[in-house]
Amino acid sequence: MRRAALATGAVIVLGWPWAAPRYFVFLASLIAVNAIVAIGLNLLSGYTNQLSFGHAGFLAIGAYAAAILTIRAPALPVPVALLLAGLVTGAVGLALGVPCLRLEGLYLAMATLAFGFVVVEAILNLEILTRGNDGLHVPAARLGPWSLATDTARYYLVVAVASLLIAAAVNISRTRTGRALLAVRESEIAAQASGVNLAAYKTLAFVVSAFYTGVAGGLFALVVGFVSPDSFDVFLSVDFVAMIIVGGLGSILGSVIGAALITTLNDSLAGFQNYRPLIFGAILVISMLFMPGGIASALRRIPGAVAWPPFTRRDDR
Amino acid sequence: MTWASLVHVVISGLATGSIYALMAIALVIIYNATRTLNFAQGEMLMVSTFVGWTAMQVLQAPLIVALAVAVIAAALLGFVLERVVIRHAISATHFDVLIITLGLSLMLRSAAGVTWTHDEFPFPSFFSNRPLIVGPLRVAPVSLGIIGASLGMMLALGALFRWTRLGRAMRAVAQNQRAARLMGISVERVYSSSWMIAAVVGAVAGVLIAPVIFLSSKMGLVAINGFTAAVLGGFGSMPGAVVGGMLLGVLENLAPLYLPASIKHSVPFLVMITILIVRPGGVLGRVARRKV
């Protein structure tokens, strides 16, 4: 059953560029990019209960790192550029995560919110590297003999990276580390009493989350082909939070579903800019009031439904 | 830089600072009652100011009518939001309620944009724009007016908390909800009144600041500085909110004199990050210690 579901999923994902129009291939790439961010954010918020409103800032750092690398060092293979983007962002995550250990709940939310604003201001002011408000055009990256110039090529790159990161996240969640993170979420005191090093695991969650988001940022730069400070405002951070709320906190499948839903919704509402936040806000409020576990936990309640979400959130309050 | 112009900068800093202080007080009032950070505070301010302004335009009435209508609208809005949405989530975690107020803020801003467009509108002021000249000093009456009105509002709130039954009940709930309930205080009523009072404080701040920053769907962003002010003074403390607000206003106005001008917008965020890292309890507060 599970294998069949996975295989069907794989066939659909791999066959997509041949079945769908070009624009939807681009959209699917964006969904995959956002899914990576959502998983990263979920590792932080869903697992260790540290809410971040600053992930647009991490995405911006990753995107600019990849863009600058591709422009300055065109010979650099894509995987290396993405890895570097992730590592740079991970380092920033470490720098932010350590002082944030002292904060929780509201304070952490506010500190990360402020972080997002500061990143945008920094991009605007570091004009030598970032060209400020004008933004950067990202040339087509090269992977060995191929140039990633078409939407389809970029789609496969994004899907490959996303699958790798999803598999890694699923595995992390099943290891000692994943169980430690879950323990931290359930009760910091109980976790500490059981020998979980709180500071180390919370920092680790921050770094891994930033790394995921940084890699996603690099992919974002390649897929969109253009980065500017406008793309990374605070509302993007809110979108990411919406993805994991709607999808389900602490669920990897939920993160992917949430990313797909919110990205598609965003895209289909592009013509109604004025109403977009209204609908978005309503979705947040309604899903929090009536479906606090997100779609992932709603799925779990349907008998006989795919028993795939590999770890379950404690049943809703 | 002469001392006269320094005084001028400090006074206008205190003026914006008192608005931040009012926002911080509103946030703290709600926090103390429901243990929630109200992300929609700024948007509640914006909507009630818009409602007051519309009433004034439609009735061709003086500004005082706008203030009255804004205050009534705010109280109503606070009441409805608390009763219809927040009350249902009261047993949920902070995380959930935070997301709900975030959703509300998006909805309110978008609804305001649909109703009144996203343009900026000039807003009349109670105070004249002509600078007051005292010897070498030039002081804008707007600044003095804002400071005076805010101080008046703060004193009124102080009196409310100190001497009225409701105020005592609110303080009791802030200290210990269960004990307050056992003493026969209706905690639900305190929730309700806290949201209404916070909304009213916001509406007054909105009418005071709208002439300076213009009336627009974006004006709710001023609440972010209110968060910073509240954190700066120690979240949860009223005197802290006042001190934090004033301090932030002055810092924000002084920073561009000594640092690159482009830094002004980052000041609140840099201050917030610094204070959270160095002294999470705020300049006045005790160190926020985690309880089991």
Coordinates of C-alpha atoms in Angstrom, one line a residue:
Chain A
M1 CA 0.0 0.0 0.0
R2 CA 2.7 2.4 1.1
R3 CA 5.0 1.4 -1.7
A4 CA 2.2 1.7 -4.3
A5 CA 1.4 5.2 -3.0
L6 CA 5.1 6.2 -3.2
A7 CA 5.5 4.7 -6.7
T8 CA 2.4 6.5 -8.0
G9 CA 3.7 9.7 -6.5
A10 CA 7.1 9.3 -8.1
V11 CA 5.5 8.6 -11.5
I12 CA 3.3 11.7 -11.3
V13 CA 6.2 13.9 -10.2
L14 CA 8.6 12.6 -12.8
G15 CA 6.1 12.7 -15.6
W16 CA 4.7 16.1 -14.8
P17 CA 6.9 18.2 -17.3
W18 CA 5.5 16.0 -20.2
A19 CA 1.9 16.3 -19.1
A20 CA 1.6 19.9 -17.9
P21 CA 2.0 23.2 -19.7
R22 CA 5.2 25.1 -19.2
Y23 CA 3.9 27.5 -16.7
F24 CA 2.7 24.7 -14.4
V25 CA 6.2 23.1 -14.6
F26 CA 7.5 26.4 -13.2
L27 CA 4.8 26.5 -10.6
A28 CA 5.6 22.9 -9.6
S29 CA 9.3 23.9 -9.1
L30 CA 8.2 26.7 -6.8
I31 CA 6.0 24.3 -4.8
A32 CA 9.1 22.0 -4.4
V33 CA 11.2 25.0 -3.3
N34 CA 8.6 26.1 -0.8
A35 CA 8.2 22.5 0.4
I36 CA 11.8 22.5 1.4
V37 CA 11.4 25.7 3.3
A38 CA 8.2 24.3 5.0
I39 CA 10.1 21.2 6.1
G40 CA 12.9 23.3 7.4
L41 CA 10.5 25.5 9.3
N42 CA 8.6 22.5 10.6
L43 CA 11.8 21.0 11.9
L44 CA 12.2 24.1 14.0
S45 CA 8.6 25.0 14.9
G46 CA 6.8 21.7 14.7
Y47 CA 9.5 19.7 16.4
T48 CA 11.1 22.0 19.0
N49 CA 8.3 24.5 19.3
Q50 CA 10.4 27.5 18.3
L51 CA 8.2 29.7 16.1
S52 CA 10.0 31.7 13.5
F53 CA 8.7 34.6 11.6
G54 CA 12.1 35.2 10.0
H55 CA 12.4 32.4 7.4
A56 CA 12.1 34.8 4.5
G57 CA 15.3 36.3 5.8
F58 CA 17.0 32.9 5.7
L59 CA 15.6 32.3 2.2
A60 CA 17.0 35.7 1.1
I61 CA 20.5 34.8 2.4
G62 CA 20.5 31.5 0.6
A63 CA 19.1 33.1 -2.6
Y64 CA 21.6 35.9 -2.6
A65 CA 24.5 33.6 -1.7
A66 CA 23.6 31.3 -4.7
A67 CA 23.0 34.2 -7.0
I68 CA 26.3 35.9 -6.2
L69 CA 28.2 32.6 -6.5
T70 CA 26.7 31.8 -9.9
I71 CA 27.5 35.3 -11.2
R72 CA 31.0 35.5 -9.8
A73 CA 32.0 31.9 -10.4
P74 CA 30.1 30.6 -13.4
A75 CA 32.2 27.4 -13.5
L76 CA 31.0 26.3 -10.1
P77 CA 28.8 23.2 -10.3
V78 CA 25.2 23.7 -9.2
P79 CA 25.3 21.2 -6.3
V80 CA 28.3 23.0 -4.8
A81 CA 26.7 26.4 -5.1
L82 CA 23.6 25.1 -3.4
L83 CA 25.5 23.4 -0.7
L84 CA 27.5 26.6 -0.1
A85 CA 24.2 28.6 0.0
G86 CA 22.9 26.2 2.6
L87 CA 26.1 26.3 4.7
V88 CA 26.2 30.1 4.7
T89 CA 22.6 30.3 5.8
G90 CA 23.2 27.5 8.3
A91 CA 26.0 29.6 9.8
V92 CA 23.7 32.6 10.1
G93 CA 21.2 30.3 11.7
L94 CA 23.8 29.3 14.2
A95 CA 24.6 32.9 15.0
L96 CA 20.9 33.7 15.4
G97 CA 20.0 30.4 17.2
V98 CA 22.5 30.6 20.0
P99 CA 21.3 33.9 21.5
C100 CA 17.7 32.9 20.7
L101 CA 18.1 29.9 23.1
R102 CA 17.3 32.3 25.9
L103 CA 14.0 33.3 24.3
E104 CA 10.8 31.4 23.9
G105 CA 7.3 31.9 22.6
L106 CA 6.4 35.5 21.9
Y107 CA 10.0 36.8 22.4
L108 CA 11.4 34.3 19.9
A109 CA 8.6 35.2 17.4
M110 CA 9.5 38.9 17.8
A111 CA 13.2 38.4 17.5
T112 CA 12.9 36.3 14.4
L113 CA 10.5 38.9 12.9
A114 CA 13.0 41.6 13.5
F115 CA 15.7 39.4 12.0
G116 CA 13.7 39.2 8.8
F117 CA 13.5 43.0 8.6
V118 CA 17.2 43.4 9.3
V119 CA 18.2 41.0 6.5
V120 CA 16.2 43.0 4.0
E121 CA 17.7 46.3 5.2
A122 CA 21.2 44.7 5.0
I123 CA 20.6 43.6 1.4
L124 CA 19.5 47.1 0.6
N125 CA 22.6 48.6 2.1
L126 CA 25.2 46.1 0.8
E127 CA 24.9 47.5 -2.7
I128 CA 28.4 46.4 -3.9
L129 CA 27.3 42.8 -3.5
T130 CA 23.6 42.9 -4.0
R131 CA 23.0 46.0 -6.2
G132 CA 20.4 47.1 -3.6
N133 CA 16.9 47.6 -4.9
D134 CA 17.7 46.8 -8.5
G135 CA 18.2 43.1 -7.7
L136 CA 20.4 40.5 -9.4
H137 CA 19.8 38.6 -12.6
V138 CA 20.9 35.0 -12.1
P139 CA 22.4 33.4 -15.2
A140 CA 21.4 29.8 -16.1
A141 CA 23.5 27.5 -14.0
R142 CA 25.6 24.6 -15.4
L143 CA 25.6 21.0 -14.3
G144 CA 28.5 19.2 -15.9
P145 CA 27.8 19.3 -19.7
W146 CA 24.2 20.6 -19.4
S147 CA 23.0 24.1 -19.0
L148 CA 19.9 24.4 -16.8
A149 CA 18.3 26.8 -19.2
T150 CA 14.8 25.4 -19.5
D151 CA 12.0 25.1 -17.0
T152 CA 12.0 21.4 -17.3
A153 CA 15.7 21.1 -16.5
R154 CA 15.3 23.3 -13.5
Y155 CA 12.3 21.4 -12.4
Y156 CA 14.2 18.1 -12.3
L157 CA 17.0 19.8 -10.4
V158 CA 14.6 21.1 -7.8
V159 CA 12.7 17.8 -7.5
A160 CA 16.0 15.9 -7.1
V161 CA 17.2 18.2 -4.3
A162 CA 13.8 18.2 -2.7
S163 CA 13.5 14.4 -2.7
L164 CA 16.9 14.2 -1.1
L165 CA 16.1 16.7 1.6
I166 CA 12.7 15.1 2.3
A167 CA 14.3 11.7 2.6
A168 CA 16.9 13.2 5.0
A169 CA 14.2 14.9 7.1
V170 CA 12.2 11.6 7.3
N171 CA 15.3 9.9 8.4
I172 CA 16.3 12.5 10.9
S173 CA 12.9 12.3 12.5
R174 CA 13.3 8.5 13.0
T175 CA 16.8 8.7 14.6
R176 CA 17.8 9.5 18.2
T177 CA 18.1 13.1 17.1
G178 CA 14.5 13.2 15.8
R179 CA 13.2 11.6 19.0
A180 CA 15.2 14.1 21.1
L181 CA 13.7 17.0 19.1
L182 CA 10.2 15.6 19.6
A183 CA 10.8 15.2 23.3
V184 CA 11.9 18.8 23.5
R185 CA 8.5 19.8 21.9
E186 CA 6.5 17.7 24.2
S187 CA 8.1 18.9 27.4
E188 CA 11.4 20.6 27.7
I189 CA 11.7 19.7 31.4
A190 CA 10.9 16.0 30.8
A191 CA 13.4 16.0 27.9
Q192 CA 16.1 17.5 30.0
A193 CA 15.4 15.0 32.7
S194 CA 15.8 12.2 30.2
G195 CA 19.3 13.4 29.3
V196 CA 18.5 15.4 26.2
N197 CA 20.9 18.3 25.9
L198 CA 18.3 21.1 25.4
A199 CA 20.7 23.8 24.2
A200 CA 22.4 21.6 21.8
Y201 CA 19.3 20.2 20.2
K202 CA 17.5 23.5 20.0
T203 CA 20.5 25.1 18.3
L204 CA 20.8 22.0 16.0
A205 CA 17.2 22.5 15.0
F206 CA 17.9 26.2 14.2
V207 CA 21.0 25.3 12.1
V208 CA 19.3 22.5 10.2
S209 CA 16.2 24.6 9.6
A210 CA 18.4 27.5 8.3
F211 CA 20.4 25.0 6.1
Y212 CA 17.2 23.7 4.5
T213 CA 15.9 27.2 3.9
G214 CA 19.3 28.3 2.5
V215 CA 19.3 25.5 0.0
A216 CA 15.7 26.3 -1.0
G217 CA 16.8 30.0 -1.4
G218 CA 19.5 28.9 -3.8
L219 CA 17.0 26.9 -5.8
F220 CA 14.6 29.8 -5.7
A221 CA 17.3 32.1 -7.2
L222 CA 17.9 29.5 -10.0
V223 CA 14.2 28.9 -10.7
V224 CA 13.0 32.5 -10.8
G225 CA 16.3 33.8 -12.3
F226 CA 16.0 37.1 -10.5
V227 CA 16.4 38.1 -6.8
S228 CA 15.5 41.4 -5.3
P229 CA 14.8 42.5 -1.7
D230 CA 11.0 42.8 -2.5
S231 CA 10.7 39.1 -2.9
F232 CA 11.6 38.4 0.8
D233 CA 9.3 40.7 2.8
V234 CA 7.7 39.7 6.1
F235 CA 4.6 38.4 4.3
L236 CA 6.7 35.6 2.8
S237 CA 7.6 34.5 6.3
V238 CA 3.9 34.6 7.1
D239 CA 3.2 32.4 4.1
F240 CA 5.8 29.8 5.3
V241 CA 4.1 29.8 8.7
A242 CA 0.8 29.4 7.0
M243 CA 2.1 26.4 5.1
I244 CA 3.1 24.4 8.2
I245 CA -0.1 25.5 10.1
V246 CA -2.4 24.4 7.3
G247 CA -0.3 21.3 6.5
G248 CA 0.3 20.2 10.0
L249 CA 2.9 21.0 12.6
G250 CA 5.4 18.3 13.1
S251 CA 4.5 16.4 9.9
I252 CA 6.7 16.2 6.9
L253 CA 3.9 15.1 4.5
G254 CA 1.9 17.9 6.0
S255 CA 4.7 20.4 5.1
V256 CA 4.6 19.3 1.5
I257 CA 0.8 19.4 1.3
G258 CA 0.8 22.9 3.0
A259 CA 3.5 24.2 0.6
A260 CA 1.5 22.9 -2.4
L261 CA -1.8 24.4 -1.2
I262 CA -0.5 27.8 -0.2
T263 CA 1.7 28.2 -3.3
T264 CA -1.1 27.2 -5.6
L265 CA -3.5 29.5 -3.8
N266 CA -1.1 32.4 -3.9
D267 CA -0.7 31.8 -7.6
S268 CA -4.4 31.6 -8.4
L269 CA -5.1 34.7 -6.3
A270 CA -2.4 36.7 -8.2
G271 CA -5.2 38.5 -10.0
F272 CA -6.9 39.6 -6.8
Q273 CA -4.0 41.2 -4.9
N274 CA -6.5 43.1 -2.8
Y275 CA -8.3 40.1 -1.5
R276 CA -5.3 37.8 -1.1
P277 CA -4.4 38.7 2.5
L278 CA -8.1 38.6 3.5
I279 CA -8.4 35.0 2.2
F280 CA -5.1 34.1 3.7
G281 CA -5.9 35.6 7.1
A282 CA -9.2 33.7 7.1
I283 CA -7.5 30.5 6.3
L284 CA -5.1 31.0 9.2
V285 CA -7.8 31.8 11.6
I286 CA -10.2 29.0 10.5
S287 CA -7.5 26.3 10.4
M288 CA -6.3 27.3 13.9
L289 CA -9.8 27.3 15.3
F290 CA -11.2 24.2 13.7
M291 CA -8.2 22.1 12.6
P292 CA -5.3 22.8 14.9
G293 CA -3.4 19.7 13.8
G294 CA -3.5 20.8 10.1
I295 CA -4.4 18.6 7.2
A296 CA -1.9 15.9 8.2
S297 CA -3.8 15.2 11.4
A298 CA -7.2 15.5 9.6
L299 CA -6.0 12.8 7.1
R300 CA -5.0 10.6 10.0
R301 CA -8.5 10.5 11.4
I302 CA -10.0 9.1 8.2
P303 CA -10.0 5.3 8.7
G304 CA -8.0 3.4 6.0
A305 CA -6.3 6.6 4.8
V306 CA -2.7 6.5 3.8
A307 CA -0.9 5.7 7.0
W308 CA 2.2 7.4 5.7
P309 CA 2.9 10.4 7.9
P310 CA 5.7 8.6 9.7
F311 CA 5.5 10.3 13.0
T312 CA 2.4 11.6 14.6
R313 CA 1.7 14.7 16.4
R314 CA 0.2 14.0 19.9
D315 CA -3.4 13.9 19.3
D316 CA -5.0 17.3 19.1
R317 CA -5.7 18.8 22.4
Chain B
M1 CA 24.7 70.4 16.3
T2 CA 23.4 73.1 18.7
W3 CA 21.7 72.2 21.9
A4 CA 18.5 73.9 20.6
S5 CA 18.2 71.6 17.7
L6 CA 19.0 68.6 19.9
V7 CA 16.1 69.6 22.2
H8 CA 14.0 69.8 19.1
V9 CA 15.0 66.2 18.1
V10 CA 14.5 64.9 21.6
I11 CA 11.0 66.4 21.8
S12 CA 9.8 65.0 18.5
G13 CA 11.3 61.7 19.6
L14 CA 9.3 61.9 22.8
A15 CA 6.2 62.6 20.7
T16 CA 6.6 59.5 18.5
G17 CA 7.7 57.7 21.7
S18 CA 4.5 58.4 23.5
I19 CA 2.6 56.8 20.6
Y20 CA 4.8 53.8 20.8
A21 CA 4.2 53.8 24.6
L22 CA 0.4 53.8 24.0
M23 CA 0.7 50.9 21.6
A24 CA 2.9 49.1 24.1
I25 CA 0.4 49.7 26.8
A26 CA -2.4 48.3 24.7
L27 CA -0.4 45.2 23.9
V28 CA 0.5 44.7 27.6
I29 CA -3.1 45.1 28.7
I30 CA -4.1 42.2 26.4
Y31 CA -1.1 40.2 27.2
N32 CA -1.7 40.5 31.0
A33 CA -5.3 39.3 30.6
T34 CA -5.1 36.6 27.9
R35 CA -1.4 35.9 27.8
T36 CA -1.5 36.6 24.0
L37 CA 0.5 38.9 21.9
N38 CA -2.0 40.7 19.8
F39 CA -0.6 41.0 16.3
A40 CA -3.8 42.7 15.2
Q41 CA -3.3 45.7 17.5
G42 CA -2.0 48.0 14.8
E43 CA -4.7 47.0 12.4
M44 CA -7.4 47.6 15.0
L45 CA -5.9 51.1 15.5
M46 CA -6.0 51.6 11.7
V47 CA -9.5 50.4 11.2
S48 CA -11.0 52.5 14.1
T49 CA -9.1 55.6 12.9
F50 CA -10.5 55.1 9.4
V51 CA -14.0 54.6 10.8
G52 CA -13.7 57.9 12.8
W53 CA -12.4 59.7 9.7
T54 CA -15.2 58.4 7.5
A55 CA -17.8 59.6 10.1
M56 CA -16.2 63.0 10.2
Q57 CA -16.2 63.2 6.3
V58 CA -19.8 62.0 6.0
L59 CA -21.2 64.2 8.8
Q60 CA -19.0 67.2 7.9
A61 CA -18.4 67.2 11.7
P62 CA -15.4 68.5 13.7
L63 CA -12.4 66.4 14.6
I64 CA -13.7 65.6 18.1
V65 CA -16.5 63.6 16.4
A66 CA -13.9 61.5 14.6
L67 CA -12.2 60.8 17.9
A68 CA -15.5 59.8 19.6
V69 CA -16.6 57.6 16.7
A70 CA -13.1 56.0 16.5
V71 CA -13.2 55.2 20.2
I72 CA -16.7 53.7 20.0
A73 CA -15.8 51.7 16.9
A74 CA -12.6 50.4 18.6
A75 CA -14.4 49.3 21.7
L76 CA -16.9 47.5 19.5
L77 CA -14.2 45.9 17.4
G78 CA -12.3 44.8 20.4
F79 CA -15.4 43.3 22.0
V80 CA -16.4 41.4 18.8
L81 CA -13.0 40.0 18.1
E82 CA -12.5 38.8 21.6
R83 CA -16.0 37.3 21.8
V84 CA -16.2 35.7 18.4
V85 CA -12.6 34.5 17.8
I86 CA -10.2 34.8 20.7
R87 CA -12.6 33.3 23.3
H88 CA -12.8 30.1 21.4
A89 CA -9.1 29.6 21.3
I90 CA -8.5 30.5 24.9
S91 CA -7.5 27.0 25.9
A92 CA -5.2 26.7 23.0
T93 CA -1.4 27.3 23.1
H94 CA 0.1 30.8 22.8
F95 CA 1.4 29.6 19.4
D96 CA -2.1 29.1 18.1
V97 CA -3.5 32.3 19.4
L98 CA -0.6 34.2 18.0
I99 CA -1.3 32.7 14.6
I100 CA -5.0 33.6 15.0
T101 CA -4.2 37.3 15.7
L102 CA -1.8 37.3 12.8
G103 CA -4.6 36.0 10.6
L104 CA -6.9 38.7 12.0
S105 CA -4.4 41.4 11.2
L106 CA -4.0 40.3 7.6
M107 CA -7.8 40.2 7.3
L108 CA -8.3 43.6 8.8
R109 CA -5.7 45.3 6.7
S110 CA -6.9 43.7 3.5
A111 CA -10.6 44.6 4.4
A112 CA -9.5 48.2 5.0
G113 CA -7.7 48.3 1.7
V114 CA -10.8 47.0 -0.1
T115 CA -13.0 49.6 1.7
W116 CA -10.8 52.6 1.7
T117 CA -8.2 51.8 -0.9
H118 CA -4.5 51.5 0.0
D119 CA -3.9 55.3 -0.6
E120 CA -2.7 57.7 2.0
F121 CA -5.1 60.4 3.3
P122 CA -4.3 63.6 5.1
F123 CA -5.8 63.7 8.6
P124 CA -6.6 66.9 10.5
S125 CA -4.8 67.5 13.8
F126 CA -6.0 69.0 17.0
F127 CA -2.8 71.0 17.2
S128 CA -1.5 73.7 14.9
N129 CA 1.5 73.1 12.7
R130 CA 3.2 76.5 13.3
P131 CA 6.3 76.1 15.4
L132 CA 6.2 77.6 18.8
I133 CA 9.3 79.8 19.3
V134 CA 10.6 80.1 22.9
G135 CA 13.9 82.0 22.8
P136 CA 16.2 79.9 20.7
L137 CA 14.0 76.9 20.9
R138 CA 11.6 75.9 18.1
V139 CA 9.0 73.4 19.2
A140 CA 6.2 71.9 17.1
P141 CA 2.9 72.2 19.0
V142 CA 1.9 68.8 17.4
S143 CA 4.7 67.1 19.4
L144 CA 3.8 68.8 22.6
G145 CA 0.1 68.0 22.0
I146 CA 0.8 64.3 21.4
I147 CA 3.0 64.1 24.5
G148 CA 0.4 65.9 26.6
A149 CA -2.6 63.8 25.3
S150 CA -0.7 60.6 25.7
L151 CA 0.4 61.4 29.3
G152 CA -3.3 62.2 30.0
M153 CA -4.3 58.9 28.6
M154 CA -1.7 57.1 30.7
L155 CA -2.7 58.8 33.9
A156 CA -6.3 57.9 33.2
L157 CA -5.3 54.3 32.7
G158 CA -3.2 54.4 35.8
A159 CA -6.2 55.6 37.8
L160 CA -8.4 52.9 36.3
F161 CA -6.0 50.2 37.3
R162 CA -5.4 51.6 40.7
W163 CA -8.7 52.7 42.0
T164 CA -11.6 51.0 40.1
R165 CA -13.0 47.5 40.7
L166 CA -12.4 46.6 37.1
G167 CA -8.8 47.7 37.3
R168 CA -8.2 45.7 40.4
A169 CA -9.9 42.7 38.8
M170 CA -7.6 43.1 35.8
R171 CA -4.5 43.2 37.9
A172 CA -5.7 40.2 39.8
V173 CA -6.2 38.2 36.6
A174 CA -2.7 39.3 35.4
Q175 CA -1.2 37.9 38.6
N176 CA -3.0 34.6 38.8
Q177 CA -6.0 33.7 36.9
R178 CA -7.0 30.7 39.0
A179 CA -6.8 32.6 42.2
A180 CA -8.7 35.5 40.6
R181 CA -11.5 33.2 39.6
L182 CA -11.7 31.7 43.0
M183 CA -12.1 35.2 44.5
G184 CA -15.2 35.5 42.4
I185 CA -13.8 37.6 39.6
S186 CA -15.4 36.9 36.2
V187 CA -12.2 36.2 34.2
E188 CA -14.2 36.2 31.0
R189 CA -15.4 39.8 31.7
V190 CA -11.8 40.8 32.3
Y191 CA -10.8 39.3 28.9
S192 CA -13.6 41.3 27.3
S193 CA -12.8 44.6 29.0
S194 CA -9.1 44.2 28.4
W195 CA -9.6 43.8 24.6
M196 CA -12.0 46.8 24.6
I197 CA -9.7 49.0 26.7
A198 CA -6.7 48.1 24.5
A199 CA -8.6 48.8 21.4
V200 CA -9.7 52.2 22.8
V201 CA -6.1 53.1 23.7
G202 CA -5.1 52.2 20.2
A203 CA -7.9 54.3 18.7
V204 CA -6.7 57.4 20.7
A205 CA -3.1 56.7 19.6
G206 CA -4.4 56.4 16.0
V207 CA -6.2 59.7 16.0
L208 CA -3.1 61.4 17.5
I209 CA -0.6 59.9 15.1
A210 CA -2.6 60.0 11.9
P211 CA -1.9 63.7 11.1
V212 CA 1.9 62.9 11.3
I213 CA 2.2 59.6 9.4
F214 CA -1.0 60.0 7.3
L215 CA -4.1 57.8 7.4
S216 CA -3.5 54.6 5.4
S217 CA -4.0 50.9 5.5
K218 CA -0.3 50.6 6.3
M219 CA -0.4 52.7 9.5
G220 CA -0.9 49.7 11.6
L221 CA 2.8 48.9 11.2
V222 CA 3.4 51.4 14.0
A223 CA 2.4 48.5 16.3
I224 CA 5.7 46.7 15.6
N225 CA 7.4 49.6 17.3
G226 CA 4.9 49.2 20.1
F227 CA 6.2 45.5 20.5
T228 CA 9.7 46.8 20.6
A229 CA 8.8 49.4 23.1
A230 CA 7.1 46.8 25.3
V231 CA 10.0 44.5 25.1
L232 CA 12.5 47.3 25.8
G233 CA 10.6 48.2 29.0
G234 CA 10.0 44.6 30.0
F235 CA 7.0 42.9 28.5
G236 CA 4.1 42.8 30.9
S237 CA 5.0 45.9 32.9
M238 CA 3.0 49.2 32.4
P239 CA 5.6 51.6 33.6
G240 CA 8.1 49.6 31.5
A241 CA 5.9 50.1 28.4
V242 CA 5.9 53.9 28.9
V243 CA 9.7 54.1 29.5
G244 CA 10.4 51.7 26.6
G245 CA 8.2 53.7 24.2
M246 CA 9.8 57.1 25.1
L247 CA 13.3 55.6 25.0
L248 CA 12.7 54.0 21.6
G249 CA 11.2 57.2 20.1
V250 CA 14.2 59.2 21.2
L251 CA 16.7 56.6 20.1
E252 CA 15.1 56.4 16.7
N253 CA 15.3 60.1 16.2
L254 CA 18.8 60.5 17.6
A255 CA 20.4 57.5 15.7
P256 CA 20.3 59.1 12.2
L257 CA 22.3 62.1 13.6
Y258 CA 25.3 59.9 14.5
L259 CA 24.9 56.9 12.2
P260 CA 24.1 56.6 8.4
A261 CA 20.7 58.0 7.7
S262 CA 19.5 54.8 6.1
I263 CA 19.7 53.2 9.6
K264 CA 16.5 54.9 10.9
H265 CA 14.2 52.1 9.7
S266 CA 16.3 49.4 11.2
V267 CA 16.6 51.1 14.6
P268 CA 13.6 49.4 16.2
F269 CA 14.6 46.0 15.0
L270 CA 18.2 46.4 16.0
V271 CA 17.1 47.6 19.4
M272 CA 14.7 44.7 19.8
I273 CA 17.3 42.1 18.9
T274 CA 19.9 43.6 21.1
I275 CA 17.6 43.9 24.1
L276 CA 16.2 40.4 23.7
I277 CA 19.7 39.0 23.6
V278 CA 21.3 41.2 26.2
R279 CA 18.5 41.7 28.7
P280 CA 15.3 39.8 27.8
G281 CA 13.6 41.1 30.8
G282 CA 13.8 44.7 29.5
V283 CA 15.5 47.7 31.1
L284 CA 13.1 47.8 34.0
G285 CA 11.9 44.3 34.2
R286 CA 13.2 41.4 36.1
V287 CA 15.0 38.8 34.1
A288 CA 12.3 36.7 32.5
R289 CA 12.7 33.4 34.2
R290 CA 11.1 30.3 32.9
K291 CA 8.6 28.6 35.2
V292 CA 8.0 24.9 35.2

